[in-house]
CSV table of C-alpha atoms (C1' of nucleotides) in Angstrom, one decimal:
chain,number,residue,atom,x,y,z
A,1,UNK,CA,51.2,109.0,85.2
A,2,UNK,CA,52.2,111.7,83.2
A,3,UNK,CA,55.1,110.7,80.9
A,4,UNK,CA,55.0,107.1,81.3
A,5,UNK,CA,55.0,104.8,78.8
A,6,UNK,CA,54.4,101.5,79.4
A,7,UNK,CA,54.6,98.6,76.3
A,8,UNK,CA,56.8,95.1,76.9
A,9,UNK,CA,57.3,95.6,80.8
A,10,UNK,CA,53.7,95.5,81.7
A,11,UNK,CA,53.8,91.9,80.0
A,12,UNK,CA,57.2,90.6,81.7
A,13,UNK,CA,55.5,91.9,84.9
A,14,UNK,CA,52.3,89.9,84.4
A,15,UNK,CA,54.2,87.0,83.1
A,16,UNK,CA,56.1,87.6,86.5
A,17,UNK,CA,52.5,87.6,88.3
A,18,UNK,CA,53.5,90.9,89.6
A,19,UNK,CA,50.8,93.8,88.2
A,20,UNK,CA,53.1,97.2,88.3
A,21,UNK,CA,51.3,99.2,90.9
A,22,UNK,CA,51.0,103.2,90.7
A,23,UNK,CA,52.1,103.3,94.1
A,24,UNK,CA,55.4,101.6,94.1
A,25,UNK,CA,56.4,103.4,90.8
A,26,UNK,CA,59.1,106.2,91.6
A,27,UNK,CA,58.2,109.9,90.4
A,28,UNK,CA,60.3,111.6,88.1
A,29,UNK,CA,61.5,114.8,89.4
A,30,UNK,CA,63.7,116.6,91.7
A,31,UNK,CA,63.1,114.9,94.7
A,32,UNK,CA,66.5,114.8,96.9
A,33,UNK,CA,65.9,111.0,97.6
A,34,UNK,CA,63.4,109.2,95.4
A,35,UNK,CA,64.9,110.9,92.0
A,36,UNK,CA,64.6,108.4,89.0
A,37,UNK,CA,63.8,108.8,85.1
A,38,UNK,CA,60.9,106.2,84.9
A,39,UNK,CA,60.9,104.3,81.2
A,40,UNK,CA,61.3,100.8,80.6
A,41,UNK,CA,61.7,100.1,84.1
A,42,UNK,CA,59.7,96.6,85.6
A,43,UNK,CA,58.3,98.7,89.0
A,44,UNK,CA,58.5,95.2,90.7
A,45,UNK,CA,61.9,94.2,90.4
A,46,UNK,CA,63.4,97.6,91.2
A,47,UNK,CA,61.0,97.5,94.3
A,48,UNK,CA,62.2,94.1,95.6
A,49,UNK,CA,65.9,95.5,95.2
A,50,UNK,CA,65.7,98.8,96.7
A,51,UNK,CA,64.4,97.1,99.6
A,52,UNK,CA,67.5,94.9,99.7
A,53,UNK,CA,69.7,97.8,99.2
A,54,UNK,CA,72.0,98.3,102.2
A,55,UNK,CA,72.2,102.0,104.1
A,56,UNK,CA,74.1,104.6,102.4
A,57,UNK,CA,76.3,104.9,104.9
A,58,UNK,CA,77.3,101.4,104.7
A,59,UNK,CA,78.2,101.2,101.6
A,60,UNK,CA,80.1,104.5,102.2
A,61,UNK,CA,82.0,102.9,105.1
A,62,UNK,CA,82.3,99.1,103.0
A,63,UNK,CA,83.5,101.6,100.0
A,64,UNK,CA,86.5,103.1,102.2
A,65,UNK,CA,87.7,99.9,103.7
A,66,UNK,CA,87.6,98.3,100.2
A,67,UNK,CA,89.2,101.1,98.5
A,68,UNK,CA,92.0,101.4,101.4
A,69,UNK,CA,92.8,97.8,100.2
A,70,UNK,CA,92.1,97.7,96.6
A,71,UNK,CA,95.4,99.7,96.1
A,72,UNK,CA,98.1,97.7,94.6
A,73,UNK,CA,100.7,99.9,96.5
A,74,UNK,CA,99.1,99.7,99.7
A,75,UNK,CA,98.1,95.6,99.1
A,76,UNK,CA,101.4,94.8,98.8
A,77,UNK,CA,102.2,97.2,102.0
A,78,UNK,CA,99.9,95.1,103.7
A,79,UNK,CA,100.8,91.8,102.3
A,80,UNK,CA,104.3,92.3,103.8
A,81,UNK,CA,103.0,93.0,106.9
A,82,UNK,CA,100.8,89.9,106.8
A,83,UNK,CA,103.8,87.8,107.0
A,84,UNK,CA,105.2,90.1,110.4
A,85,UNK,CA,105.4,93.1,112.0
A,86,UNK,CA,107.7,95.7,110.5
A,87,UNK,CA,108.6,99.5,110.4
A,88,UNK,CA,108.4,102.2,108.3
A,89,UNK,CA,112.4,101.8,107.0
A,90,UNK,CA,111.3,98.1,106.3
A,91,UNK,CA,108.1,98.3,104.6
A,92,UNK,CA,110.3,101.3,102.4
A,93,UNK,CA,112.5,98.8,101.7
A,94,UNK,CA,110.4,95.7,100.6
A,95,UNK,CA,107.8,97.3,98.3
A,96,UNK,CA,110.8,99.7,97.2
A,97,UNK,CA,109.2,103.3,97.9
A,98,UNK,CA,109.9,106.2,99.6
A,99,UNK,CA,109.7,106.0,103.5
A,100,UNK,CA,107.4,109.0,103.2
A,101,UNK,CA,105.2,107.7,100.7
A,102,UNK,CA,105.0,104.7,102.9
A,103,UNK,CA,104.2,107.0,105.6
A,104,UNK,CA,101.7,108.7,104.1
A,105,UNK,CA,100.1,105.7,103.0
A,106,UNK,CA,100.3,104.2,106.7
A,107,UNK,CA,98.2,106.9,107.9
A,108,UNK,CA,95.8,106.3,105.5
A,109,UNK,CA,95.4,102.9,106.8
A,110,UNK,CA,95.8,103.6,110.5
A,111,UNK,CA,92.9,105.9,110.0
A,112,UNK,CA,91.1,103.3,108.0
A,113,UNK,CA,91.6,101.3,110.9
A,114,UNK,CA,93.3,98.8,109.1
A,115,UNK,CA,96.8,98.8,110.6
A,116,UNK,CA,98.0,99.4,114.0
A,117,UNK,CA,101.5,100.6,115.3
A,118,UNK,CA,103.7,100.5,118.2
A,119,UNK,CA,106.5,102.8,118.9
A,120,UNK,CA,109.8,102.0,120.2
A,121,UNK,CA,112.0,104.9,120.9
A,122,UNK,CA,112.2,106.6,117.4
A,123,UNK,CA,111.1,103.3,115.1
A,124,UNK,CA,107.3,103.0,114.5
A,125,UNK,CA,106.2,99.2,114.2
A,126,UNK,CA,103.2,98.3,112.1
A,127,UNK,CA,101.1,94.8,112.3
A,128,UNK,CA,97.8,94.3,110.1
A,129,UNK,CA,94.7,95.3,113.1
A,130,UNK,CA,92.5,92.3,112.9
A,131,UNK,CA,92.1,89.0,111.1
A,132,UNK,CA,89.8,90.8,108.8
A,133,UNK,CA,92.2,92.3,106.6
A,134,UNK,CA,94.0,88.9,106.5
A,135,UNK,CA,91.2,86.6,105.4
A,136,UNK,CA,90.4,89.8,103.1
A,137,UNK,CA,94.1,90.3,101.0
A,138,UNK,CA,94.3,86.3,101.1
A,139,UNK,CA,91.0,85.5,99.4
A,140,UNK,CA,91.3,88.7,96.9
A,141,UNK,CA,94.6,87.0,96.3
A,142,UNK,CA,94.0,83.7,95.0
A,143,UNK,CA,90.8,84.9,93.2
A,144,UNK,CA,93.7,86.6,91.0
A,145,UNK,CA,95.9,83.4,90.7
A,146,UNK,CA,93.0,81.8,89.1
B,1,UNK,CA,129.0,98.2,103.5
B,2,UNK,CA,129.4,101.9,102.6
B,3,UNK,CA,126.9,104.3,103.6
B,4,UNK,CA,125.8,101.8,106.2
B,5,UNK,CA,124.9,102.4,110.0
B,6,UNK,CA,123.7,99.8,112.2
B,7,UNK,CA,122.8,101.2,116.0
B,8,UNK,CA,120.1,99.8,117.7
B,9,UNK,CA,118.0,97.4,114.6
B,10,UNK,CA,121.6,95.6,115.2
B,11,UNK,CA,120.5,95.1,119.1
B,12,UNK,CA,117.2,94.0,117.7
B,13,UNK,CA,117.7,91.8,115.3
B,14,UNK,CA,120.2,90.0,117.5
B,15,UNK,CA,117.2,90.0,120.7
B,16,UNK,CA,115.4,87.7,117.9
B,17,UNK,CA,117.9,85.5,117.6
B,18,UNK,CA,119.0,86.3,114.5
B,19,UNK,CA,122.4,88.7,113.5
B,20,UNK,CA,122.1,90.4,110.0
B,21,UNK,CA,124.0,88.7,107.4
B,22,UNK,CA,125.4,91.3,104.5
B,23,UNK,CA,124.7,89.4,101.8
B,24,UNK,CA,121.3,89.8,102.5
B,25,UNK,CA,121.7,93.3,102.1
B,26,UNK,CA,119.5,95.1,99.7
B,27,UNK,CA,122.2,97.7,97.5
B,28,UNK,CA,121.6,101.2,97.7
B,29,UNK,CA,122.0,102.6,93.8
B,30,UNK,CA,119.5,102.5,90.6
B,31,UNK,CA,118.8,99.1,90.1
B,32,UNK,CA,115.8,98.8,88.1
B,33,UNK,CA,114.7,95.9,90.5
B,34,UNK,CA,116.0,95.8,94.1
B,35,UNK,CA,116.3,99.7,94.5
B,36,UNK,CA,116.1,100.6,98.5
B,37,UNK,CA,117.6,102.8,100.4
B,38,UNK,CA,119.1,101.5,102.9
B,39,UNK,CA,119.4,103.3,106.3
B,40,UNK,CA,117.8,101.8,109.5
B,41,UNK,CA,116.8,98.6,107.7
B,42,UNK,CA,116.1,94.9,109.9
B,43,UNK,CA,117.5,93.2,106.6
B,44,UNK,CA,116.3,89.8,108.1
B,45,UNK,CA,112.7,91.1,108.8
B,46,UNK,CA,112.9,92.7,104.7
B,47,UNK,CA,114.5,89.5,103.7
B,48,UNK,CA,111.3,87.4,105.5
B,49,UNK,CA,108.5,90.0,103.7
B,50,UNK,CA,110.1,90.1,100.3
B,51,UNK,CA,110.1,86.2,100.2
B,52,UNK,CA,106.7,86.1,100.9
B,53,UNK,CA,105.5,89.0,98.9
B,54,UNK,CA,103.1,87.9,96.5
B,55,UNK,CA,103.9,88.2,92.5
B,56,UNK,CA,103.6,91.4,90.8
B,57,UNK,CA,101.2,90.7,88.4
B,58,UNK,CA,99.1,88.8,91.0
B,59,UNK,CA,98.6,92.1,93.2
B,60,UNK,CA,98.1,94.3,89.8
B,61,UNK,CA,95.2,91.9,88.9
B,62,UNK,CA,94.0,91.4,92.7
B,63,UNK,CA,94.4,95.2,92.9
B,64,UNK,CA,91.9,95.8,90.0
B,65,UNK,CA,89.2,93.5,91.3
B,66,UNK,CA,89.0,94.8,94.6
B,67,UNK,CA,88.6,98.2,92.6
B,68,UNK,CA,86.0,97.6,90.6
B,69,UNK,CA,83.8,96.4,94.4
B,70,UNK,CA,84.9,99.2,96.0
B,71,UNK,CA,83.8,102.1,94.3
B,72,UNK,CA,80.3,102.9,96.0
B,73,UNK,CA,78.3,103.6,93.0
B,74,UNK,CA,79.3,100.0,91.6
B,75,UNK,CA,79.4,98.3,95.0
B,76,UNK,CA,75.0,99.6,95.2
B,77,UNK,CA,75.0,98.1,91.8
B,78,UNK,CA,76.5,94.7,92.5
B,79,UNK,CA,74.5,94.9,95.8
B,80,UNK,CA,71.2,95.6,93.5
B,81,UNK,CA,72.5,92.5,91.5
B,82,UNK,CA,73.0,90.4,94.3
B,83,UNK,CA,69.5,90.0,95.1
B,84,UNK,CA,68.2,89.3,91.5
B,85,UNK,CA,68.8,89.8,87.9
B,86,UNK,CA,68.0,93.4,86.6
B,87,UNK,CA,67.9,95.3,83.4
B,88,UNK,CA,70.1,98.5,83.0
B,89,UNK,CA,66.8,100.5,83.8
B,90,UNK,CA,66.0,99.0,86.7
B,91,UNK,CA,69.3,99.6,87.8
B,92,UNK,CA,69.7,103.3,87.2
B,93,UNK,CA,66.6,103.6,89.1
B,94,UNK,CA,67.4,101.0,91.8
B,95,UNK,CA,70.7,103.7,92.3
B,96,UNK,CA,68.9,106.7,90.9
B,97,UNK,CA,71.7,107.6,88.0
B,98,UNK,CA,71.3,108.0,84.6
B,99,UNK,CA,71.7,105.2,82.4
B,100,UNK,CA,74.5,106.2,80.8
B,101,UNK,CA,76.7,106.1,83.8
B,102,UNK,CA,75.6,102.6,84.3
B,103,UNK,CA,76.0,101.3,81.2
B,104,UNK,CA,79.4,102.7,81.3
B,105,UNK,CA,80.1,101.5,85.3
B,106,UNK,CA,78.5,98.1,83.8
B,107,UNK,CA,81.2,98.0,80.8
B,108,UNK,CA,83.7,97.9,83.6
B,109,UNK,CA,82.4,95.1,85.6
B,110,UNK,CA,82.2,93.1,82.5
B,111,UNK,CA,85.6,93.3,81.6
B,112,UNK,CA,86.2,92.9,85.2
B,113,UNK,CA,84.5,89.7,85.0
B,114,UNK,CA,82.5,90.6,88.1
B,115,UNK,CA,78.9,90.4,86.2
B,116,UNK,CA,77.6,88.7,83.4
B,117,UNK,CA,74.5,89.7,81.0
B,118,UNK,CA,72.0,87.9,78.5
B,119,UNK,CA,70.2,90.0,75.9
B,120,UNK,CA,66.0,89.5,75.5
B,121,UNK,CA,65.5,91.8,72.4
B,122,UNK,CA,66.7,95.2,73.1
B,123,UNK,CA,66.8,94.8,77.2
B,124,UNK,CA,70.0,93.5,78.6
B,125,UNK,CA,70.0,92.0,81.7
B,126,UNK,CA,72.8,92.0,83.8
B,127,UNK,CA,73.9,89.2,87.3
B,128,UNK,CA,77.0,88.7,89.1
B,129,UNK,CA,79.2,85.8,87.6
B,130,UNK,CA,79.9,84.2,90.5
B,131,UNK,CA,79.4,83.8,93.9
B,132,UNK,CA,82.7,85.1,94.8
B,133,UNK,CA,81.5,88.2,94.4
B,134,UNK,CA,78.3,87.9,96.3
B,135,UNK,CA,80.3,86.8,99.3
B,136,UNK,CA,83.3,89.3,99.0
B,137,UNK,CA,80.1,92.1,98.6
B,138,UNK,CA,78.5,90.4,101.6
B,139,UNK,CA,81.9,90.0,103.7
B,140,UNK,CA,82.3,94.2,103.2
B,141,UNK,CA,79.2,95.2,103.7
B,142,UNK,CA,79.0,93.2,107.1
B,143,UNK,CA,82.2,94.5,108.1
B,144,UNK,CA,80.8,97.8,107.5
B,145,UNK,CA,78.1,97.4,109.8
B,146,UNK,CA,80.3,96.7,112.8
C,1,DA,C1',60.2,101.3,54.7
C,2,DG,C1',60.0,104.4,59.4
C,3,DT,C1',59.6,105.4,64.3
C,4,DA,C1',60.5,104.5,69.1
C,5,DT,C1',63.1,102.4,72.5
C,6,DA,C1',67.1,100.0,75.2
C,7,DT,C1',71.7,100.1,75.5
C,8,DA,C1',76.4,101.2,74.2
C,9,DT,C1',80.1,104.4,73.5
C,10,DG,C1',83.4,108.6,72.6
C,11,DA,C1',84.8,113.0,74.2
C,12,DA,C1',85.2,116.4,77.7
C,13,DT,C1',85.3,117.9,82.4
C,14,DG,C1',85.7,118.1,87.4
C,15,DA,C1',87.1,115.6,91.3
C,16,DC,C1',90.1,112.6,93.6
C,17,DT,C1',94.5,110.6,94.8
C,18,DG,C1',99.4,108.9,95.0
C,19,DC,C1',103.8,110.5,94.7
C,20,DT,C1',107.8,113.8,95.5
C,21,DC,C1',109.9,117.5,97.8
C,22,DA,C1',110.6,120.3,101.6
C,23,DG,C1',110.2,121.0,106.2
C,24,DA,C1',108.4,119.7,111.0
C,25,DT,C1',108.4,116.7,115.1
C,26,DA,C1',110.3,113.5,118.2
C,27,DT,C1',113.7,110.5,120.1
C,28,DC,C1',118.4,108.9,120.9
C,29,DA,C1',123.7,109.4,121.4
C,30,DG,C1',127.6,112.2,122.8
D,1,DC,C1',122.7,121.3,124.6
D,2,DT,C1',124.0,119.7,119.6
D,3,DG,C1',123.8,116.6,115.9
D,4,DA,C1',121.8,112.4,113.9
D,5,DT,C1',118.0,109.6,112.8
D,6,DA,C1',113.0,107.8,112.2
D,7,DT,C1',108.8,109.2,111.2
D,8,DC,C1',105.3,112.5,110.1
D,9,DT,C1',103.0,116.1,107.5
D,10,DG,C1',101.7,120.1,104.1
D,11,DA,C1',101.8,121.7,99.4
D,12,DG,C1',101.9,120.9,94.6
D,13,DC,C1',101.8,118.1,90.4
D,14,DA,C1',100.5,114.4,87.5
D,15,DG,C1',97.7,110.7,86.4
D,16,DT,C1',93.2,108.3,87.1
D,17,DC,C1',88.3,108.1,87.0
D,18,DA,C1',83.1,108.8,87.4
D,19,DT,C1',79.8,111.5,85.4
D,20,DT,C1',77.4,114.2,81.7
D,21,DC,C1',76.3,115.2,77.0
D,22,DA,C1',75.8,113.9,72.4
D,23,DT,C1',75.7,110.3,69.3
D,24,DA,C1',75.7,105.5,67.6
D,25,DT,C1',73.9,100.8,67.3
D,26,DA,C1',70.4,97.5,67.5
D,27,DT,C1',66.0,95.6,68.2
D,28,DA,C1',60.8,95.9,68.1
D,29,DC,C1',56.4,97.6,66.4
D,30,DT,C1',53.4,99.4,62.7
DNA sequence: AGTATATATGAATGACTGCTCAGATATCAG
DNA sequence: CTGATATCTGAGCAGTCATTCATATATACT
């Protein structure tokens, strides 16, 4: 245990009944996975949440769809199309942007797999993809209004 | 109604039982408020969305929340938070970064409001404020899993 | 007092991203 | 076919942001 100094956490871990165990404390290193700078750390508590810590690629894919959303222009894209279905020319219109910026945006969020589209003849209809997004813009809503 | 060319959205807009009414009209120009272009606009459908669009300031502040969750190396930390209390140590080594960065990510989820922190001599440790949080983090992460 | 430690913060940098502009594709009208 | 229109897309620029490094503050121990 080269380079570990244990003083106050030992204590807060006994008081915790919880004696820090070599084995669970992470190596400092290089390692590719298990890299951590070990100091004042309490080994059990970072223990019992690394085992609750979701799959990397979860909170990759949770990170996308939240960041897709968490854009004010495209919240308000898809806030007017919570209220209908509406088209490119229309969504340019109603958050006041250009039609390609709205374009680009919608492609962002069709591969997101946020919105879907129709097409009839040369217009391009776009409707929110599930219920999902709904409950999600509404609740993020009126946590602002608070 | 200069500039104006209605073709088919007329044809539509009449199928749904409604015939667009020019006062309803957004102006083409340089309005610093209702600037649109107008081309192949549904005015009724814009006139529907922009009635329901949700307040400016509401979306800027929604808009920054849903931020702050969705960047992934915040959105491991509130998930780290979400199953106990930690220190910033544990919490660089629960995501394996340096302290630093998480004091600095922390910072921002304390302005945010998203987490809360109580000091115990030099440690700080940090929890989500509410459970809003723990269920919008919950909400993603299932989504993600899908 | 002085030293060690836990956290906070300012500056700098590299990466990302949203918009504009120009051009491409596709569909409709004549 | 030709011209007009609706949407899409690539390149480039400007602004934002997450990390690192160095340093500052604050608390505990001796």
């Amino acid at each position: 245990m080269t380079g570990l100094r244990y003083t106050e956490q030992m204590i807060i871990a006994s008081q915790e009944g919880t004696v820090p165990q070599e084995g669970t404390v992470l190596q400092a290193g290089t390692g590719p996975e298990g890299i951590c700078e070990v100091n004042c750390v309490h080994p059990e508590a970072v223990a019992e949440a690394r085992a609750a810590l979701p799959d990397g690629r979860d909170v990759e894919t949770a990170s996308a769809f939240l960041k897709l959303v968490a854009d004010p222009t495209r919240l308000r894209l898809l806030s007017a199309l919570n209220t209908r279905e509406l088209c490119v020319c229309d969504l340019a219109a109603v958050v006041g942007l250009s039609e390609s910026a709205v374009s680009h945006q919608l492609r962002l969020l069709r591969a997101g797999r946020v919105v879907a589209f129709r097409k009839a003849g040369r217009v391009a209809y776009y409707r929110l993809l599930d219920h999902h997004v709904t409950m999600l813009i509404d609740s993020a809503l009126e946590h602002a209004r608070e």
